[in-house]
Amino acid sequence: MLEWSRPWEMVLDTSEAPFWKWFTGGELNASHNCLDRHLARRGDKVAYHFVPEDEKEPLQSLTYRELYRRVNEFAVLLREFAGLRKGDRVTFHLPMTPELPISMLAAARLGVVHSEVFGGFSGQACGARIADSGSSVLVTLDGYARNGRTIDHKANADVAVETARKLGQEVRKVLVWRRYPGRDLSQAPMVEGRDYYVDELLPRFRGTQVPPEPVRSEDPLFLMYTSGTTGKPKGCQHSTGGYLAYVTGTSRYVLDLQEDDIYWCMADIGWITGHSYIVYGPLSLGATSVLYEGVPSYPDAARPWRLSESLGVTVFHTSPTAIRQLRKSLPEGPRGHNVRFRLLTTVGEPIEPEVWKWYFDVVGGGRAAITDTWWQTETGGFLCSTLPAVHPMKPGSAGPPLPGIFPVILDEDGREVPKGMGHAGNLCIRNPWPGVLQTIWGSPERYVAQYYHRYSKKPGSKDWRDWPYLTGDGAIEGADGYFRIIGRIDDVIKVAGHRLGAKELESACLTVPEVAEAAAVPLADEVKGRVPDIYVSLKPGSASSPEVVDKVRQSIVGLIGKIAAPQHVYVVEDMPKTRSGKIMRRVLAALSNGADCGDTSTLVNPEVVENIRRTVGTGASPKTGLSREAILQEVRDLD
Ligand code: WT7
């Protein structure tokens, strides 16, 4: 499915296990595969229908030829004006407009490694990622529409550059796309000699082209930062050849994208879902996709259905959170709209069977296939899913593994939990596959420790059988070989499908001078699945006040972004602790969710539990189909 400028010599090289190398000896270029090779046959085919949030603003349809032209011009700009070369990293902090895929493909064309930071992340979060990746160029946008308001996005760039500088990384140039060329949506001043409007530079490069730089299959295509057990986000490094092969193949077989499909993935390109299944997979197949700027519920809950009707969307991809939201705000769904979905897919969190049924019956009219795709930032593409119209569907279960993926459930001692036993264990993948991350940028030790150390049988082994990949998810394998994902086992909280580290939230709380200790736990939420609840205790001499609570909230939003905003911030006199000083997050999670705290006799301070219960009240009763027990299983105690 790909064009290689040089064929590979070896499919999988395990000589530096567990650093897998796919298709070694081969050379290719991702931008060539997504653009150039389609020009002859699909030059006039639409690659993206860009739909602005404001319904009065006209749709922009970009053909493959138009996309090719814009990517080339920006690639020349990146090379000539910004001085970027093969192997350099460039950070993007871009929201959902065509400039994001254009920037990604332009970087890929030069062999420059892109690192896109989700547009909703704060300037500080962006700055930390700039510093970690060693980017000296930041590409951003002046502003965009979100829920009817105009977001001043350029303001984040100034914070990002300042944060990166404090961390030792100088940003030479900030390239600012304007949402409306020539018109400014940002109040932030342009810094002389650092900040440049892309639309003012582009005329110099009008009509210019740059040949796609052939890169080695194992050369990195991009970094995608994600959260894990520790406070510091990790830059998952994805390869060019293996990754592109994997997302192209899975877009064909799981998304089933055909020549005449109109495909809409409602995710944000700032997450891995968008990289793999809005940009690289669909473009590599020459598909037509919808790119939507805004919030699905703007200006009202029928927007997705009007949009799907008017563009004739056939394949629709979204998250359980979005489906829950759509169902809650408009239970009749697209009824009354002439939608013609043939495939509906979901990703990012477990979907409750009743939500699944609504998606199937009401959105799909009982005719469209549903696929529940399970995977991760690290895995590059789908790992478990039914194939549409091939496998029977089972609500609440992601399904069987894809061809070439061999999952296994291991218990705490590394023994296999046979299928059909009905109990959960740690979901691992026995074998490497082409889409798997190559390493964590700058931290090869952390990569091994995080994903392979737990169950690696023989350190130093060159045999892939000795390196099961630890996903960080708990799961149950049914007798039919379908996998049901229970949730994370590593202090990751999935909020509306977004991945947040409990440690990251806690570190943000600890930057507030009054705060002595902090714990973040998941609280069940009817729409978002989970939201963070925060507990803090204060230093001696500091008293609880609305200001302290506000500072904690502001610090989380400032350091991470609005998506991390906690539901509650509880100031407690003391944390429930074990004799060894561990904070019992599990007790706090039970209190937040109105669940039984279990045995608290091992605490040094059991009396605090009742005090905290009084502060919290009876706790929210989870209205989701997910049990309280499932939430408590995701929570570990804090050393
Ligand atoms: C975590 C990965 C996968 C791309 C978007 C999220 C959870 C993902 C499912 C699913 C149940 C799911 C897992 C996984 N997850 N898909 N279909 N059913 N849970 O990528 O941000 O890296 O998150 O999302 O817990 O480990 P991510």
GROMACS .gro file of C-alpha atoms and ligand atoms in nm, residues 226 272-273 346-350 372-378 398 471 473 485 487-488 494 497 499, ligand 1:
model
   51
  226THR     CA    1   0.151   1.145   2.649
  272ILE     CA    2  -0.267   1.028   1.826
  273THR     CA    3  -0.612   0.943   1.688
  346THR     CA    4  -1.548   0.449   1.865
  347VAL     CA    5  -1.217   0.494   2.042
  348GLY     CA    6  -1.048   0.611   2.359
  349GLU     CA    7  -1.241   0.470   2.654
  350PRO     CA    8  -1.464   0.177   2.733
  372ASP     CA    9  -1.489  -0.036   1.908
  373THR     CA   10  -1.120   0.022   1.845
  374TRP     CA   11  -0.876  -0.023   2.131
  375TRP     CA   12  -0.522   0.112   2.112
  376GLN     CA   13  -0.288   0.373   2.260
  377THR     CA   14  -0.060   0.663   2.173
  378GLU     CA   15   0.227   0.417   2.195
  398ALA     CA   16  -1.323  -0.406   2.188
  471THR     CA   17  -0.004  -0.180   2.780
  473ASP     CA   18  -0.452  -0.156   3.079
  485ILE     CA   19  -1.083  -0.332   2.848
  487GLY     CA   20  -0.923   0.055   3.260
  488ARG     CA   21  -0.575   0.181   3.337
  494LYS     CA   22  -0.889   0.918   3.118
  497GLY     CA   23  -1.097   1.009   2.659
  499ARG     CA   24  -0.508   1.090   2.901
  640WT7     C1   25  -0.581   0.437   2.658
  640WT7     C2   26  -0.490   0.498   2.557
  640WT7     C3   27  -0.631   0.504   2.131
  640WT7     C4   28  -0.620   0.638   2.079
  640WT7     C5   29  -0.680   0.740   2.170
  640WT7     C6   30  -0.639   0.724   2.312
  640WT7     C7   31  -0.802   0.360   2.665
  640WT7     C8   32  -0.844   0.343   2.419
  640WT7     C9   33  -1.018   0.213   2.415
  640WT7    C10   34  -1.131   0.130   2.387
  640WT7    C11   35  -1.149   0.093   2.617
  640WT7    C12   36  -0.980   0.231   2.548
  640WT7    C13   37  -0.711   0.256   2.723
  640WT7    C14   38  -0.577   0.287   2.658
  640WT7     N1   39  -0.872   0.313   2.547
  640WT7     N2   40  -0.933   0.284   2.338
  640WT7     N3   41  -1.175   0.109   2.264
  640WT7     N4   42  -1.193   0.072   2.493
  640WT7     N5   43  -1.045   0.171   2.650
  640WT7     O1   44  -0.501   0.706   2.322
  640WT7     O2   45  -0.460   0.872   2.502
  640WT7     O3   46  -0.289   0.695   2.449
  640WT7     O4   47  -0.504   0.637   2.563
  640WT7     O5   48  -0.716   0.469   2.627
  640WT7     O6   49  -0.705   0.272   2.861
  640WT7     O7   50  -0.466   0.240   2.730
  640WT7     P1   51  -0.431   0.733   2.460
   0.00000   0.00000   0.00000
